[in-house]
Amino acid sequence: MKNIFLFMLVCLASLANLGCKKYLDKKSSTGITVPTTLPDMQALLDNATNMNRQRTPTFGEASADDYFLLPADYETQTERDQNVYKWIPYENYGWPNDWSSCYVPVYNSNYCLEQIQKIQPTLQNQQAWNNVKGSALFYRAYYFLQLAWTFAKAYDTDSAFIDPGIALRQTSDINVKSVRANISETYERIIEDAEESIAYLPDLPVHVNRPSKAAAYGLLARTYLSMRVYDSAFKYADLCLNIQHELMDYNGDPDIIGSFNDAESPFKLFNKETIFYTEMGYDITPISPFYAKVDTILLALYADDDLRKKAFFAPYSGYLQFKGSYTQDMWTPFTGLATDEVYLIRAECYARKNDKTNALRDLNALLIKRYKSISFKPITATDNKEALKVILSERRKELLYRGLRFQDIKRLNKEGAGIIQKRLIAGQSFILYPNDPRYALPIPKEVIDNSGMSQNTY
């Protein structure tokens, strides 16, 4: 059928290639193997390749302002990647892509949510039943948010009911036609799924590849922050940190496994700050450390006694490249939830509530573990406006290459930040002004053609 997404067919094929453990039951009447039991479904959700690894979008990061390309490196990029770098809408970018990568875990989540309704919870299976349902709800919300950040405009209460959102797939039936919800419906679905997941998930997971109550709170804090609903963002950031609040001390910590002078990431995989683990995809090359040079204006923000200056960056070809990913692999950006992000969310929300004291308390709780302890002096501010300014600056310095900056630019420009992005290529300037329609990146043409959904307009 023309309205069936190609990625849905791939999702179906992927069910036979999970490799975690044997989980397929054969139905003798059809010869088709499908997951049907709680262990089956848990194995489906536990498969990190399909649910966590290299799944979150890349095009937003490539469209943000934390890096630049040298002319020689720009010339080596494909036509697609050159257009992404210049913010020229480009639809013909094939498969796999950010859209299809996110809908794989969405499909798996929908399948589990359908199958689990066929299993009666009992005293013996209640914990396993809860974990499957809560995890599936969480994953669907998590990837719907990633899709909304990439393919929709920034949330705006004045236009959320008319601005196009994403396809809110809530079924594993590939014959059900996909349509674009509006942004209001999109965020309502994300919030409803994330809030419902809380009732089923444990406070902390057996492994950070799995969702948890802390992760659901963190996801809701992220969601409300991107909506600029700061009282709710504060509420959920606070709930998250009440469960998990540990931070690495960059002055010395068991989760720092290398020297900051090394060329590779010094941070242990699954370190104590990690609440929920995901990685960015690798579909686009400009943001690869091989090409991407760290923006010099950004580098100038770091003080000499800021340990992140060496922990995050390494010299390369006369410039600096980013190396500080929490994946323990400089080539694969970490995009999951971590306590440093949640501290910064809560600090920002305190400042927006005119609570400068607590805003700076949260900020300094983070920074004392990021600066040389012998020289650290707590940050002060004369008023809430100044406190907010420094918190937003620290947010940019702390959360590099995590798939957050593009969305931050979108929502902060709605606050009047006036962030103008510029690229200079062969003497020609390319500019992305605040609230430009191009901040909603184009959906792959193949998806538009197969589904009949509307494309973003520019």
XYZ file of C-alpha atoms in Angstrom:
458
model
C 0.000 0.000 0.000
C 1.292 3.456 -0.880
C 0.560 4.828 2.561
C 2.828 2.371 4.371
C 6.138 3.688 5.600
C 9.171 1.794 4.424
C 10.646 2.026 7.915
C 7.704 0.030 9.287
C 8.647 -2.860 7.055
C 12.188 -2.608 8.318
C 10.884 -2.627 11.878
C 9.060 -5.869 11.202
C 12.192 -7.401 9.755
C 14.198 -6.218 12.724
C 12.143 -8.343 15.105
C 13.920 -11.428 13.814
C 17.400 -9.991 14.386
C 17.500 -8.806 17.998
C 20.068 -11.309 19.216
C 19.656 -10.550 22.960
C 18.420 -14.002 23.786
C 16.012 -16.506 22.331
C 12.590 -14.987 22.593
C 10.601 -16.005 19.540
C 7.650 -18.386 19.752
C 6.547 -20.016 16.541
C 2.889 -19.922 15.653
C 2.247 -23.277 14.006
C -0.714 -22.025 11.975
C 1.305 -19.440 10.067
C 4.965 -20.203 10.569
C 5.522 -16.590 11.629
C 7.613 -15.982 14.747
C 6.599 -13.117 17.014
C 7.278 -12.075 20.633
C 4.294 -12.963 22.826
C 5.454 -13.486 26.430
C 6.706 -10.987 28.999
C 10.308 -12.225 28.617
C 9.869 -11.896 24.833
C 8.758 -8.306 25.135
C 11.385 -7.395 27.696
C 14.024 -8.800 25.355
C 12.606 -6.702 22.542
C 12.843 -3.558 24.669
C 16.262 -4.529 26.042
C 17.840 -4.714 22.609
C 20.078 -1.649 22.794
C 20.797 -1.681 19.061
C 17.151 -1.014 18.270
C 16.204 1.037 21.328
C 19.248 3.034 22.535
C 22.300 2.949 20.318
C 22.756 5.489 17.514
C 19.031 6.197 17.468
C 18.555 9.887 18.249
C 18.621 12.504 15.455
C 21.766 14.015 13.972
C 20.416 16.746 11.677
C 19.522 19.089 14.518
C 23.050 18.873 15.886
C 24.439 19.492 12.396
C 22.172 22.558 12.131
C 23.364 24.106 15.421
C 26.154 26.551 16.199
C 28.722 24.712 18.287
C 30.982 23.833 15.343
C 32.207 24.971 11.948
C 33.772 23.359 8.886
C 36.966 24.444 7.179
C 36.538 25.118 3.445
C 38.487 21.999 2.489
C 36.332 19.858 4.789
C 33.140 21.436 3.505
C 34.094 20.497 -0.049
C 34.392 16.818 0.908
C 30.780 16.646 2.123
C 27.947 15.203 0.087
C 25.396 17.534 -1.485
C 22.955 16.583 1.249
C 25.375 17.372 4.072
C 26.462 20.632 2.478
C 22.823 21.698 2.294
C 22.203 20.726 5.907
C 25.232 22.792 6.942
C 23.871 25.806 4.995
C 20.273 25.338 6.245
C 19.035 24.736 2.702
C 16.004 22.428 2.968
C 16.895 19.040 1.512
C 14.413 16.175 1.368
C 16.137 13.451 -0.650
C 18.286 11.973 2.067
C 17.249 8.344 1.790
C 17.224 5.610 4.390
C 18.238 5.243 7.189
C 17.604 8.742 8.479
C 16.545 10.578 11.628
C 12.865 9.887 10.973
C 13.204 6.146 10.418
C 15.726 5.689 13.224
C 13.305 7.122 15.785
C 10.285 5.193 14.573
C 11.987 1.812 15.065
C 11.771 2.072 18.894
C 8.320 3.633 18.520
C 7.165 0.607 16.541
C 8.638 -1.826 19.062
C 6.993 0.093 21.900
C 3.608 0.021 20.185
C 3.919 -3.692 19.587
C 4.656 -4.354 23.264
C 1.819 -2.110 24.427
C -0.580 -4.100 22.265
C 0.717 -7.519 23.269
C 0.849 -6.835 26.995
C -2.889 -6.224 27.061
C -3.287 -9.912 26.256
C -1.411 -10.904 29.433
C -3.175 -10.720 32.774
C -0.966 -9.247 35.517
C -0.625 -11.500 38.564
C 1.255 -11.462 41.843
C 3.950 -13.534 40.155
C 4.407 -11.452 37.014
C 3.370 -7.968 38.178
C 6.887 -6.529 38.345
C 7.817 -7.838 34.902
C 4.452 -6.712 33.476
C 4.917 -3.234 34.933
C 8.429 -2.875 33.565
C 7.389 -3.808 30.040
C 4.419 -1.447 29.994
C 6.239 1.442 31.665
C 9.286 1.038 29.427
C 7.223 0.929 26.244
C 5.349 4.084 27.220
C 8.606 5.819 28.111
C 10.360 4.872 24.871
C 7.450 6.082 22.766
C 7.401 9.428 24.577
C 11.189 9.737 24.427
C 11.402 9.295 20.664
C 8.285 11.329 19.928
C 10.040 14.222 21.686
C 13.202 13.692 19.634
C 11.125 13.751 16.461
C 9.227 16.875 17.525
C 12.467 18.705 18.301
C 13.789 17.875 14.830
C 10.813 18.064 12.474
C 8.479 20.588 14.133
C 8.729 24.234 15.077
C 9.354 25.339 18.626
C 6.314 24.979 20.857
C 4.293 28.185 20.963
C 0.994 28.371 22.824
C -0.297 30.898 20.282
C 0.148 28.577 17.295
C 0.477 25.051 18.735
C -2.994 24.076 17.496
C -2.168 24.889 13.873
C 1.593 24.226 13.605
C 2.279 20.737 12.182
C 3.773 18.248 14.615
C 4.760 14.635 13.930
C 3.066 11.343 13.093
C 1.848 9.977 16.425
C 2.061 6.293 15.560
C 0.226 4.395 18.321
C -0.229 1.074 16.577
C 2.015 -1.609 15.124
C -0.469 -2.148 12.275
C 1.396 -0.928 9.219
C -1.864 -0.645 7.283
C -3.008 2.252 9.461
C -2.258 5.446 7.591
C 0.013 7.948 9.295
C -1.047 11.579 9.570
C 0.669 14.568 11.148
C -0.759 15.717 14.439
C -0.436 19.367 15.364
C 2.189 20.463 17.869
C -0.304 20.706 20.726
C -1.441 17.114 20.156
C 2.161 15.993 19.806
C 3.245 17.368 23.174
C 0.055 16.189 24.866
C 0.842 12.642 23.713
C 4.452 12.868 24.899
C 3.403 14.117 28.324
C 0.591 11.594 28.705
C 2.857 8.645 27.836
C 5.696 9.837 30.082
C 3.383 10.544 33.018
C 1.666 7.170 32.680
C 5.025 5.371 32.582
C 5.866 6.693 36.056
C 3.264 4.449 37.681
C 4.944 1.316 36.303
C 8.678 1.999 36.389
C 11.107 1.427 39.289
C 12.852 4.412 40.828
C 16.159 3.278 39.352
C 16.761 0.700 36.599
C 18.823 -2.470 36.703
C 20.823 -0.836 33.885
C 20.734 2.674 32.432
C 19.805 1.259 29.032
C 16.407 0.708 30.653
C 13.916 3.433 31.547
C 13.132 4.267 35.171
C 11.010 6.621 37.224
C 13.985 9.002 37.478
C 14.324 8.917 33.685
C 10.608 9.598 33.194
C 10.844 12.617 35.500
C 13.905 13.803 33.583
C 12.101 13.338 30.268
C 9.157 15.383 31.497
C 11.531 18.106 32.729
C 13.095 18.196 29.243
C 9.692 18.269 27.587
C 8.280 21.110 29.652
C 11.512 23.095 29.351
C 11.261 22.902 25.550
C 7.630 24.072 25.840
C 8.764 26.943 28.101
C 6.397 25.738 30.809
C 8.936 26.377 33.529
C 6.893 25.581 36.628
C 6.279 22.024 35.368
C 9.885 21.674 34.190
C 10.966 22.595 37.718
C 8.570 20.103 39.290
C 9.894 17.153 37.320
C 13.562 18.155 37.505
C 13.184 18.295 41.282
C 11.495 14.887 41.401
C 14.252 13.437 39.240
C 17.051 14.799 41.423
C 15.303 13.531 44.545
C 15.933 10.034 43.173
C 19.254 10.482 41.396
C 21.550 13.439 41.988
C 25.157 12.204 41.801
C 27.696 14.203 39.838
C 31.207 13.316 38.749
C 33.926 15.420 40.305
C 36.246 16.415 37.476
C 38.982 17.007 40.064
C 39.143 13.245 40.533
C 36.506 10.554 40.299
C 36.363 6.765 39.763
C 34.283 7.403 36.645
C 37.077 9.421 35.074
C 39.195 6.705 33.522
C 41.723 8.689 31.560
C 43.765 11.838 31.644
C 42.160 15.035 30.426
C 45.279 15.426 28.280
C 44.446 12.259 26.326
C 42.963 12.515 22.861
C 40.024 10.257 23.764
C 37.037 10.759 26.055
C 38.083 10.485 29.721
C 34.622 9.519 30.985
C 33.554 6.012 31.878
C 30.687 4.515 29.913
C 27.500 4.431 32.040
C 29.033 6.815 34.581
C 27.223 7.937 37.734
C 25.640 10.947 36.026
C 23.843 8.791 33.465
C 20.120 8.446 34.199
C 19.103 6.961 30.847
C 21.424 6.077 27.988
C 21.005 6.871 24.293
C 23.393 7.757 21.507
C 23.140 10.001 18.485
C 22.996 8.390 15.068
C 25.842 8.630 12.598
C 23.914 9.516 9.459
C 25.566 12.878 8.844
C 29.288 13.567 8.626
C 29.836 17.319 9.250
C 29.535 16.815 13.023
C 32.100 14.010 13.039
C 35.193 14.937 15.092
C 37.184 14.296 11.925
C 35.600 17.394 10.355
C 33.835 19.485 13.016
C 35.935 22.213 14.594
C 34.665 23.639 17.881
C 33.310 27.156 17.556
C 35.923 29.669 18.730
C 33.355 31.977 20.345
C 32.127 29.019 22.389
C 35.668 28.107 23.434
C 36.243 31.643 24.684
C 33.508 31.118 27.300
C 35.644 28.652 29.273
C 37.875 30.040 32.030
C 41.430 28.767 32.403
C 40.601 26.881 35.615
C 37.515 25.262 34.070
C 38.401 21.573 33.864
C 35.945 21.050 31.017
C 38.310 22.943 28.742
C 40.625 19.913 28.658
C 38.069 17.231 29.489
C 35.876 18.150 26.523
C 38.344 19.235 23.839
C 41.454 17.873 22.134
C 43.806 19.527 19.617
C 43.343 18.345 16.053
C 44.771 19.803 12.831
C 45.415 23.189 14.382
C 41.963 23.474 15.948
C 40.028 21.755 18.718
C 37.610 18.847 18.374
C 35.039 17.713 20.920
C 35.974 14.503 22.727
C 33.983 14.617 25.992
C 31.084 12.312 25.228
C 29.600 10.182 28.012
C 29.612 7.255 25.567
C 33.355 6.789 26.220
C 33.711 7.245 22.459
C 34.407 10.641 20.951
C 32.872 9.520 17.659
C 29.459 8.749 19.183
C 27.697 11.611 20.985
C 25.765 10.871 24.176
C 22.175 12.097 24.023
C 20.625 10.420 27.064
C 19.471 11.949 30.304
C 22.108 12.845 32.889
C 22.112 14.585 36.245
C 24.180 17.551 35.046
C 21.435 18.428 32.566
C 18.731 18.093 35.214
C 20.626 20.335 37.662
C 20.803 22.981 34.949
C 17.094 22.628 34.184
C 16.198 23.098 37.831
C 18.622 26.013 38.206
C 17.137 27.751 35.155
C 13.614 27.236 36.454
C 14.558 28.609 39.888
C 15.924 31.734 38.182
C 12.759 32.108 36.130
C 10.782 31.820 39.401
C 12.852 34.738 40.756
C 14.563 32.450 43.261
C 18.146 33.538 42.714
C 19.442 31.866 45.891
C 18.380 28.354 44.939
C 19.222 28.904 41.275
C 22.828 29.699 42.176
C 22.906 26.886 44.732
C 22.145 24.338 42.007
C 24.553 25.969 39.576
C 27.404 25.997 42.080
C 26.692 22.393 43.088
C 27.560 21.523 39.493
C 30.398 23.971 38.909
C 32.351 23.070 42.034
C 32.819 19.683 40.379
C 33.805 21.205 37.048
C 36.384 23.812 38.131
C 39.693 23.252 39.838
C 38.666 22.927 43.457
C 41.625 24.911 44.795
C 40.618 28.008 42.826
C 36.834 27.692 42.596
C 34.826 30.681 43.767
C 31.045 30.277 43.864
C 29.172 32.155 41.160
C 27.234 35.186 42.349
C 24.699 37.408 40.627
C 23.207 40.795 41.420
C 19.686 39.795 40.387
C 17.598 37.016 38.834
C 18.211 38.261 35.309
C 21.977 37.984 35.747
C 21.593 34.568 37.379
C 19.571 33.316 34.426
C 22.140 34.635 31.981
C 25.022 32.782 33.619
C 22.967 29.573 33.971
C 22.160 29.592 30.255
C 25.831 30.181 29.488
C 26.803 27.218 31.650
C 24.113 25.112 29.999
C 25.735 25.709 26.640
C 29.209 24.965 27.988
C 28.141 21.780 29.795
C 25.774 20.106 27.326
C 27.715 20.124 24.071
C 26.977 17.564 21.374
C 24.048 16.031 23.241
C 21.359 16.816 20.702
C 20.107 19.719 22.851
C 21.566 22.888 21.355
C 19.332 23.122 18.256
C 16.212 22.855 20.398
C 17.659 25.315 22.913
C 18.149 27.883 20.152
C 14.566 27.358 19.002
C 12.981 27.810 22.427
C 15.314 30.604 23.598
C 14.589 32.605 20.458
C 10.927 32.350 21.423
C 12.022 34.088 24.638
C 13.611 36.891 22.604
C 17.226 35.691 22.787
C 17.865 36.816 19.210
C 20.325 34.017 18.383
C 21.327 34.394 14.726
C 23.295 31.563 13.158
C 25.753 32.280 10.363
C 27.967 30.205 8.069
C 30.556 31.704 5.733
C 31.317 29.537 2.695
C 33.525 30.696 -0.176
C 32.818 34.319 0.696
C 29.072 33.794 0.795
C 27.093 34.171 4.020
C 24.289 31.808 4.957
C 22.091 33.026 7.803
C 19.406 31.399 9.931
C 17.368 34.045 11.709
C 15.347 33.498 14.907
C 12.081 31.603 14.437
C 12.850 30.877 10.783
C 10.594 28.117 9.350
C 13.770 26.158 8.562
C 14.081 25.319 12.256
C 11.540 22.592 11.442
C 13.754 20.340 9.345
C 12.340 18.650 6.242
C 10.776 15.217 6.582
C 12.350 12.692 4.173
C 10.681 12.863 0.762
C 10.210 9.112 0.750
C 8.081 9.374 3.885
C 6.012 12.197 2.395
C 5.504 10.292 -0.850
C 4.532 7.030 0.862
C 2.269 8.517 3.507
C 0.716 11.560 1.878
C 1.576 13.677 4.925
C 2.256 17.369 4.510
C 5.855 18.542 4.245
C 7.248 21.435 6.277
C 7.013 24.666 4.315
C 9.741 27.277 3.917
